[in-house]
CSV table of N, CA and C in Angstrom, one decimal:
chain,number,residue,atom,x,y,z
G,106,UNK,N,14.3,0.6,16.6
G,106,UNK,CA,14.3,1.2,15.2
G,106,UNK,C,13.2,0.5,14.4
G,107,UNK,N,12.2,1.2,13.8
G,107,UNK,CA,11.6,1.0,13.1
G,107,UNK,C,11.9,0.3,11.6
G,108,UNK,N,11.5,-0.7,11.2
G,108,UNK,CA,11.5,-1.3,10.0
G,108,UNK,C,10.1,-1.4,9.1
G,109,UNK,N,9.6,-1.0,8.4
G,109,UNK,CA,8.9,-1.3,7.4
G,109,UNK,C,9.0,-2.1,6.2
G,110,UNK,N,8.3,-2.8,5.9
G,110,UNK,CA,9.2,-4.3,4.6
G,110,UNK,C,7.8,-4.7,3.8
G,111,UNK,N,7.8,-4.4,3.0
G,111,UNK,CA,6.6,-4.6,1.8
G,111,UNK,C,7.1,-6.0,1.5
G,112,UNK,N,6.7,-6.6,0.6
G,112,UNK,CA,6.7,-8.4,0.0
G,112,UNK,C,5.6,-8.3,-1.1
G,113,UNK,N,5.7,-9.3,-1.7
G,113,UNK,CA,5.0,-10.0,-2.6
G,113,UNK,C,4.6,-9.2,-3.9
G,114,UNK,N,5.9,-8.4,-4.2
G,114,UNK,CA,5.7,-7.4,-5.8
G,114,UNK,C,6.5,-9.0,-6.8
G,115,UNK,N,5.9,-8.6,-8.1
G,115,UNK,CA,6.6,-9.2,-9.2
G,115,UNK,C,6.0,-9.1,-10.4
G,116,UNK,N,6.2,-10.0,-11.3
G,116,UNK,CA,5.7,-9.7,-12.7
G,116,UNK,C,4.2,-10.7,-13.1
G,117,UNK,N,3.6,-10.3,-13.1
G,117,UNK,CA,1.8,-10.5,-13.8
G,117,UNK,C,1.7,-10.0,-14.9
G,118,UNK,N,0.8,-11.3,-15.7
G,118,UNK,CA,0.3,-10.5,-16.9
G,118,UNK,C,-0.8,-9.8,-16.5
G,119,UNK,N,-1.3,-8.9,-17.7
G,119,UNK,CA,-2.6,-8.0,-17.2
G,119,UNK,C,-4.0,-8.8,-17.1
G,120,UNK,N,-5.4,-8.7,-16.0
G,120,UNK,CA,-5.7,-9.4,-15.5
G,120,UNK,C,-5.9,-10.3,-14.5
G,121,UNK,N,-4.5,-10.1,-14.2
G,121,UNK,CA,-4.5,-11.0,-13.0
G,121,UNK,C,-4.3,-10.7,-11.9
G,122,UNK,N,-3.9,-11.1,-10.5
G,122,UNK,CA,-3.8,-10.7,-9.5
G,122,UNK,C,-2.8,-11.0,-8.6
G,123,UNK,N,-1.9,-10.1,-7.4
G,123,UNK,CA,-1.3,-10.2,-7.0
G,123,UNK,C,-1.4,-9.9,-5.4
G,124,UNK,N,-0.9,-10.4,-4.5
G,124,UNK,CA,-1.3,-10.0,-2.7
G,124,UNK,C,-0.1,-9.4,-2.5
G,125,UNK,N,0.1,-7.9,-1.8
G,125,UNK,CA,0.9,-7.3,-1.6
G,125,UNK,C,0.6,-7.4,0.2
G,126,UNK,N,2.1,-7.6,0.7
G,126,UNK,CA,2.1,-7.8,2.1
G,126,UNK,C,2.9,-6.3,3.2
G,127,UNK,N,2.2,-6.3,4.1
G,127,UNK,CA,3.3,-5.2,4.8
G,127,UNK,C,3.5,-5.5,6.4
G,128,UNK,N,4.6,-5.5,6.4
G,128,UNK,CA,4.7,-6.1,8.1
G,128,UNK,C,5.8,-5.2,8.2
G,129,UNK,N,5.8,-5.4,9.9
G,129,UNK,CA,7.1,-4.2,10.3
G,129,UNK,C,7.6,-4.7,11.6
G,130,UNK,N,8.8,-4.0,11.7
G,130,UNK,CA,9.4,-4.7,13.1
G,130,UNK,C,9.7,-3.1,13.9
G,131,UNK,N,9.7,-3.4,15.1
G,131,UNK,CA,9.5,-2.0,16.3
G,131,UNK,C,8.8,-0.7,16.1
G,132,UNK,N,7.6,-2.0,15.6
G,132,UNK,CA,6.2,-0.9,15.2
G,132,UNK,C,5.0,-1.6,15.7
G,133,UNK,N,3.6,-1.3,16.4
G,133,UNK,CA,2.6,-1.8,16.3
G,133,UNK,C,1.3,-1.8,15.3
G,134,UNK,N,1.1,-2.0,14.2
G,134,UNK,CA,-0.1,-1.9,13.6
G,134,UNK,C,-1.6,-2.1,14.3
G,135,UNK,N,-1.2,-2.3,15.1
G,135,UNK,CA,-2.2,-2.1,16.1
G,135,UNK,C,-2.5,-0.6,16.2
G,136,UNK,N,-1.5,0.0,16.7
G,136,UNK,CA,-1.8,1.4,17.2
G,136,UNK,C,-2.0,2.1,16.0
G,137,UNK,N,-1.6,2.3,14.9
G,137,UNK,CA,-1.5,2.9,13.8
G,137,UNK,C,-2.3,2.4,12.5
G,138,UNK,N,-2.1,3.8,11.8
G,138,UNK,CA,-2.8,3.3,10.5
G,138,UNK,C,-1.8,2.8,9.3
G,139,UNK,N,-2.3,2.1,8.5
G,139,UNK,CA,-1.1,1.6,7.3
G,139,UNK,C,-2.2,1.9,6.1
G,140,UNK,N,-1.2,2.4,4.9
G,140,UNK,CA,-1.7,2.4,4.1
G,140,UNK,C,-0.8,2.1,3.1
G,141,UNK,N,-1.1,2.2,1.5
G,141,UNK,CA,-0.1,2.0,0.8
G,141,UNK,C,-0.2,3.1,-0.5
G,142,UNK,N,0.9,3.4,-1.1
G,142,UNK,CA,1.3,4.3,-2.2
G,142,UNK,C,1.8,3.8,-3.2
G,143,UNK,N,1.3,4.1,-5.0
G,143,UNK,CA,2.2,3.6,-5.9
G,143,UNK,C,3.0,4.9,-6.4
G,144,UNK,N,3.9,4.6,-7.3
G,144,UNK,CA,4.6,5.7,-8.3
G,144,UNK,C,5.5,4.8,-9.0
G,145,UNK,N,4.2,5.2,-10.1
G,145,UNK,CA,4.6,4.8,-11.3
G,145,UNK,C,5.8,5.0,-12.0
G,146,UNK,N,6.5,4.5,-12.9
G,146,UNK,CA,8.0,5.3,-13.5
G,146,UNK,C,7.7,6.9,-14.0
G,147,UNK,N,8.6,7.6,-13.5
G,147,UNK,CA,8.4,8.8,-14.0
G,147,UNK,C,7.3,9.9,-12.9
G,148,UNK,N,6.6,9.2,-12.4
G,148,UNK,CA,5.4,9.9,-12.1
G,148,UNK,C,5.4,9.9,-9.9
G,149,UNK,N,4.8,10.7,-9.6
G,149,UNK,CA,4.6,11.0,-8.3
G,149,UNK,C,4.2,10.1,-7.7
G,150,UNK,N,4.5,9.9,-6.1
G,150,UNK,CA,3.4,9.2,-5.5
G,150,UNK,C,2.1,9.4,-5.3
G,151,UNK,N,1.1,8.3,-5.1
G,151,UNK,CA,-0.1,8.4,-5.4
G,151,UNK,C,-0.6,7.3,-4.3
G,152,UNK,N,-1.6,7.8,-3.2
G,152,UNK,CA,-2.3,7.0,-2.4
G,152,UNK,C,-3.2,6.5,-2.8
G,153,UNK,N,-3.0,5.3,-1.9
G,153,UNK,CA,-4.2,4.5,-2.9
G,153,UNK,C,-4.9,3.9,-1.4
G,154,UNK,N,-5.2,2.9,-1.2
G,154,UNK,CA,-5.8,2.9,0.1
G,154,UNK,C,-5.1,2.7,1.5
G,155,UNK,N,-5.7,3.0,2.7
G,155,UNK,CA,-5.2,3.1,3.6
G,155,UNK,C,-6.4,2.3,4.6
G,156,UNK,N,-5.7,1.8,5.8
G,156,UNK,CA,-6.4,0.9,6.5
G,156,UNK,C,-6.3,1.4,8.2
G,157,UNK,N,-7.5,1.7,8.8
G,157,UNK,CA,-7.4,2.2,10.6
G,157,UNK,C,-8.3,1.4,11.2
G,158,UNK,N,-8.6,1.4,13.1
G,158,UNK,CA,-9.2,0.7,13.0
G,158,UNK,C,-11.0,0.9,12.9
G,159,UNK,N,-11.1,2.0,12.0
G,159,UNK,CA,-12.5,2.7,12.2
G,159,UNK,C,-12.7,2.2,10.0
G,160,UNK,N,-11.5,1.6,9.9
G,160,UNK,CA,-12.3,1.1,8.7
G,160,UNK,C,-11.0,1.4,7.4
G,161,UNK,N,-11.2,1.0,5.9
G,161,UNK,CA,-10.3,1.2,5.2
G,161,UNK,C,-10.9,2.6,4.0
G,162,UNK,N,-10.2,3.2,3.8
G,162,UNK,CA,-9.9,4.8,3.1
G,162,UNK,C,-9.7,4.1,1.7
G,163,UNK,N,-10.3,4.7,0.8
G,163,UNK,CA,-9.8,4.6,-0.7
G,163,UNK,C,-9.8,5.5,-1.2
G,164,UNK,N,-9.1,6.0,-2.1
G,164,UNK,CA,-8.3,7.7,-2.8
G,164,UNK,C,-8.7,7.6,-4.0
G,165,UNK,N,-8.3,6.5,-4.8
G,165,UNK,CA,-8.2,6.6,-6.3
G,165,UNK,C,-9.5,5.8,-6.9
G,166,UNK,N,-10.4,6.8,-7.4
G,166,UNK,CA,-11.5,6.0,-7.3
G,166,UNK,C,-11.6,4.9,-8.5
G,167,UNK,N,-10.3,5.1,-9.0
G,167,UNK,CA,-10.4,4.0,-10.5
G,167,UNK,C,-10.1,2.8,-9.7
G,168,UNK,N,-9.7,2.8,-9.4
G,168,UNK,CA,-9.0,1.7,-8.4
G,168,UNK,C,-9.4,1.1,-7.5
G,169,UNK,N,-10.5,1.6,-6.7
G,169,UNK,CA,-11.9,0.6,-5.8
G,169,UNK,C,-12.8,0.0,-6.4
G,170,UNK,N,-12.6,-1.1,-6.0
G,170,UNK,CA,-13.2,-2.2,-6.3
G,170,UNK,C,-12.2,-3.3,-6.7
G,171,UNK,N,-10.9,-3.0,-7.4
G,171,UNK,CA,-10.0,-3.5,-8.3
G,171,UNK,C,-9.1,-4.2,-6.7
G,172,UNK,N,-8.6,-2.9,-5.8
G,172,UNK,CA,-8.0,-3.3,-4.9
G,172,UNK,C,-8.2,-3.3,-3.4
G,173,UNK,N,-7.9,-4.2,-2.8
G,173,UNK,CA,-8.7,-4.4,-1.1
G,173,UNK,C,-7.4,-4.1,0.0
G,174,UNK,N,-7.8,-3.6,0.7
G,174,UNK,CA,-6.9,-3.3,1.4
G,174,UNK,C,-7.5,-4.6,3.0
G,175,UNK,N,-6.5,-4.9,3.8
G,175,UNK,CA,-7.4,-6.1,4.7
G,175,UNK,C,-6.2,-5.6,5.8
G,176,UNK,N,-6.5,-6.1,7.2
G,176,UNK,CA,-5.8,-6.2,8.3
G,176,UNK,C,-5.7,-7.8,8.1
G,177,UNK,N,-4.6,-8.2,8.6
G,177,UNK,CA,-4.3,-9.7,9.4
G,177,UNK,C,-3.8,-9.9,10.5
G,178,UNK,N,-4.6,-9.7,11.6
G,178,UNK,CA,-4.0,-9.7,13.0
G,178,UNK,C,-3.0,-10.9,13.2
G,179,UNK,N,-3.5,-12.1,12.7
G,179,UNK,CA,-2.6,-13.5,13.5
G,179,UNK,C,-1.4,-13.1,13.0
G,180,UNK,N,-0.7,-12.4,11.5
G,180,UNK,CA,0.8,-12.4,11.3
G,180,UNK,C,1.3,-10.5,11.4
G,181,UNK,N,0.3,-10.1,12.0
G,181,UNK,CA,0.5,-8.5,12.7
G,181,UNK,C,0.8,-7.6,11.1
G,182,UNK,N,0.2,-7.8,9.7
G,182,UNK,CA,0.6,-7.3,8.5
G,182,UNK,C,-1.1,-7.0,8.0
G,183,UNK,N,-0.6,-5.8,7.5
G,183,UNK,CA,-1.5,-5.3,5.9
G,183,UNK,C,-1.6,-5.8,4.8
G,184,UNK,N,-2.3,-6.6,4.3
G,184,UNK,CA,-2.6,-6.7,3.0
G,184,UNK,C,-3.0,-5.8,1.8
G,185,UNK,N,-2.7,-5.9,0.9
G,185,UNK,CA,-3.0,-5.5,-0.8
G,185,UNK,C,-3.3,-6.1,-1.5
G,186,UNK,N,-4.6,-7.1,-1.7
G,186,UNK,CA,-5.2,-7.8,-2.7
G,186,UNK,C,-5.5,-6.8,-3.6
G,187,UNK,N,-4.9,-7.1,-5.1
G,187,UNK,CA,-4.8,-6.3,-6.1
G,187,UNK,C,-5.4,-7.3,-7.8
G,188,UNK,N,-6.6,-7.3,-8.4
G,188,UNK,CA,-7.3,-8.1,-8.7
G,188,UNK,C,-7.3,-7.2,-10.4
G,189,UNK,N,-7.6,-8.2,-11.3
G,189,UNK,CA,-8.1,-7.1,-12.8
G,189,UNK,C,-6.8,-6.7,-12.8
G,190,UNK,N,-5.5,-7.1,-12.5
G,190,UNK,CA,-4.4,-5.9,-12.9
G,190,UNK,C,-4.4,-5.6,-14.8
G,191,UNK,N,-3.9,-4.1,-14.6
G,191,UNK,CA,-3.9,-3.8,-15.8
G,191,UNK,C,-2.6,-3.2,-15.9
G,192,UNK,N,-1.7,-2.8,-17.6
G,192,UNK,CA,-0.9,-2.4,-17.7
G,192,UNK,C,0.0,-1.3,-16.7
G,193,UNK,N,-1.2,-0.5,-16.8
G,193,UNK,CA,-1.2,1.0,-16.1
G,193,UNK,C,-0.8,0.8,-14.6
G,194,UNK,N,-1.2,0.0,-13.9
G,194,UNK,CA,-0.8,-0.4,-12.7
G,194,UNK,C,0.6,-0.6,-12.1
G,195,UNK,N,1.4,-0.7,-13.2
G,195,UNK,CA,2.8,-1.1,-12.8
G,195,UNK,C,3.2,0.2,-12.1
G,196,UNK,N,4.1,-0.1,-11.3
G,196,UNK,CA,4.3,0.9,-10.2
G,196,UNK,C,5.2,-0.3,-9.0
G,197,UNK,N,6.0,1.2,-8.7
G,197,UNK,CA,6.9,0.7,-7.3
G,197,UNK,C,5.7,0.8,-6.1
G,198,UNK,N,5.4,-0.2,-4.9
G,198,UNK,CA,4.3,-0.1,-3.9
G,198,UNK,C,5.1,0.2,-3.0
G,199,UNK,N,4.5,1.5,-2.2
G,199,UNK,CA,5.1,1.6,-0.7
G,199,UNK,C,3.9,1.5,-0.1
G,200,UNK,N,4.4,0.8,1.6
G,200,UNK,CA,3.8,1.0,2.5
G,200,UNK,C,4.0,1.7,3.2
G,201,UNK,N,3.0,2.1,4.2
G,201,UNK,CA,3.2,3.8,5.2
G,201,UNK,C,2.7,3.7,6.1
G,202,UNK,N,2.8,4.3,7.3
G,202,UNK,CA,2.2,4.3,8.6
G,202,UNK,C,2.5,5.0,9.5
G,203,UNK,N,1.3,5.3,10.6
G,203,UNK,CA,1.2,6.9,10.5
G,203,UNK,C,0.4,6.8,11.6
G,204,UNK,N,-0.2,7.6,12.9
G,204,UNK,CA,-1.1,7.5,13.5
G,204,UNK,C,-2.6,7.6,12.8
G,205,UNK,N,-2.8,8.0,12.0
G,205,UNK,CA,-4.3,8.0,11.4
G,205,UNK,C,-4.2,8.2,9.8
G,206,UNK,N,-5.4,7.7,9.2
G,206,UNK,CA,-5.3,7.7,7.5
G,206,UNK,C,-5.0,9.0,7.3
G,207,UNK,N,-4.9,9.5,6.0
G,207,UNK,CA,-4.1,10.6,5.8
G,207,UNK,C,-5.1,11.0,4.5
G,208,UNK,N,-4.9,12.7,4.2
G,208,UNK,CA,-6.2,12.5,3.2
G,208,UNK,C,-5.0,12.1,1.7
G,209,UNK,N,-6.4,12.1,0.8
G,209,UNK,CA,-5.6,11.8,-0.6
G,209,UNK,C,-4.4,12.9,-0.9
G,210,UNK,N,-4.6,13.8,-0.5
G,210,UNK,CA,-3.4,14.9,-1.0
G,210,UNK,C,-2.5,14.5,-0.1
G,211,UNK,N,-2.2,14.3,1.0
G,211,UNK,CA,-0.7,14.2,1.9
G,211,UNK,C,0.4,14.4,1.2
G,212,UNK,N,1.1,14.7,1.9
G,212,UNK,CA,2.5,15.3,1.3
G,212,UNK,C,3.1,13.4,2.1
G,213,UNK,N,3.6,13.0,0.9
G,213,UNK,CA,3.9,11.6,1.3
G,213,UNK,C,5.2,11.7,2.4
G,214,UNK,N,6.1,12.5,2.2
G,214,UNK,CA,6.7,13.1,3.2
G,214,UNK,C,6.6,12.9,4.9
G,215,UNK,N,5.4,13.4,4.8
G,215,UNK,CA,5.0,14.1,6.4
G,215,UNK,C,4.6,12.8,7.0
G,216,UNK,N,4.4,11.5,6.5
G,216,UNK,CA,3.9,10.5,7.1
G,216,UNK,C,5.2,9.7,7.8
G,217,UNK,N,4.8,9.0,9.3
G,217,UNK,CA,6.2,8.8,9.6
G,217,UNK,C,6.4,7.8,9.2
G,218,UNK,N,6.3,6.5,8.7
G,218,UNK,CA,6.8,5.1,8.7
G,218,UNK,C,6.9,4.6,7.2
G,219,UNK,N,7.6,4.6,6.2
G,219,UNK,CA,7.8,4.0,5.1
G,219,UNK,C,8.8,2.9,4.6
G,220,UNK,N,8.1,2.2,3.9
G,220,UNK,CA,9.1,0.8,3.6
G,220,UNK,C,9.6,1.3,2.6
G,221,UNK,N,10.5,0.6,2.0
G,221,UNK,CA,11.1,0.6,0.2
G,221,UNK,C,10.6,0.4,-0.3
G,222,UNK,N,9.4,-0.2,-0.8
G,222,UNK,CA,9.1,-0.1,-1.7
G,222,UNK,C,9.1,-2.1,-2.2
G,223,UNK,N,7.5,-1.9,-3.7
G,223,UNK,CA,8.0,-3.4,-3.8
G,223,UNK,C,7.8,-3.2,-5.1
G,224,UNK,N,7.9,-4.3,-6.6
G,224,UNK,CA,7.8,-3.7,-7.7
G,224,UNK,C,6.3,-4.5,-7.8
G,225,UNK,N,5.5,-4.3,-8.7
G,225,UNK,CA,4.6,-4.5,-9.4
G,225,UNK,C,4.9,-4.5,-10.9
G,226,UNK,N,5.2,-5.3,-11.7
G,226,UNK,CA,4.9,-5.1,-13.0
G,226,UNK,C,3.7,-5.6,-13.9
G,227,UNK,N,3.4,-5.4,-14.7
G,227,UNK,CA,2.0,-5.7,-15.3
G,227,UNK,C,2.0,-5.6,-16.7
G,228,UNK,N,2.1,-7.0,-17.5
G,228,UNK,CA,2.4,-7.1,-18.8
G,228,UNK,C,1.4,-7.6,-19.3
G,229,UNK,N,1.0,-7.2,-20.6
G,229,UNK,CA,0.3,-7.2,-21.3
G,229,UNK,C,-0.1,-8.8,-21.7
């Protein structure tokens, strides 16, 4: 059974930064792509970058440069270095994973492997 498990959401003031983590159990990241999704209260999911091994995908172009997506082979997880946070940022983070990146429209749906989710808040 597959497990997906996001980490390291919580409360920041705006400007600062947070490392979002994604690891998974009876899954290889190896084989697959990982990416991650916010949705904000109220509002839809929204991709934001994704990582394979031909390189990392970024969707929202407000948002590149702000946020890094990284592999870490020694603890088998995806990173989300998330830098400059701003109010607007706050959002529930999912991780996702999938045989290959996915374009920015994906139906979040159709992707197979999702975690719960982690919170981000971002106070002023």
């Amino acid at each position: 059974q597959v497990q997906v498990v996001e980490s390291g959401g919580g409360l920041v003031h705006a400007v600062g930064s947070l490392r979002l983590s994604c690891t998974a159990s009876g899954l290889t990241f190896d084989s697959h792509a990982v990416g991650w999704f916010l949705q904000p209260p109220g509002k839809e999911r929204e991709a934001v970058p994704c990582i394979s091994w031909t390189g990392p995908t970024y969707y929202a172009g407000s948002l590149q440069g702000r946020f890094i997506i990284s592999r870490d082979l020694a603890n088998h997880a995806v990173h989300l270095q998330m830098n400059t946070l701003k109010p607007e940022d706050t959002a529930t983070y999912y991780c996702a994973a999938d045989r290959s990146c996915w374009a920015g429209s994906v139906i979040p749906e159709r992707l197979q492997f999702w975690g719960r989710g982690t919170q981000v808040t971002v106070s002023l």
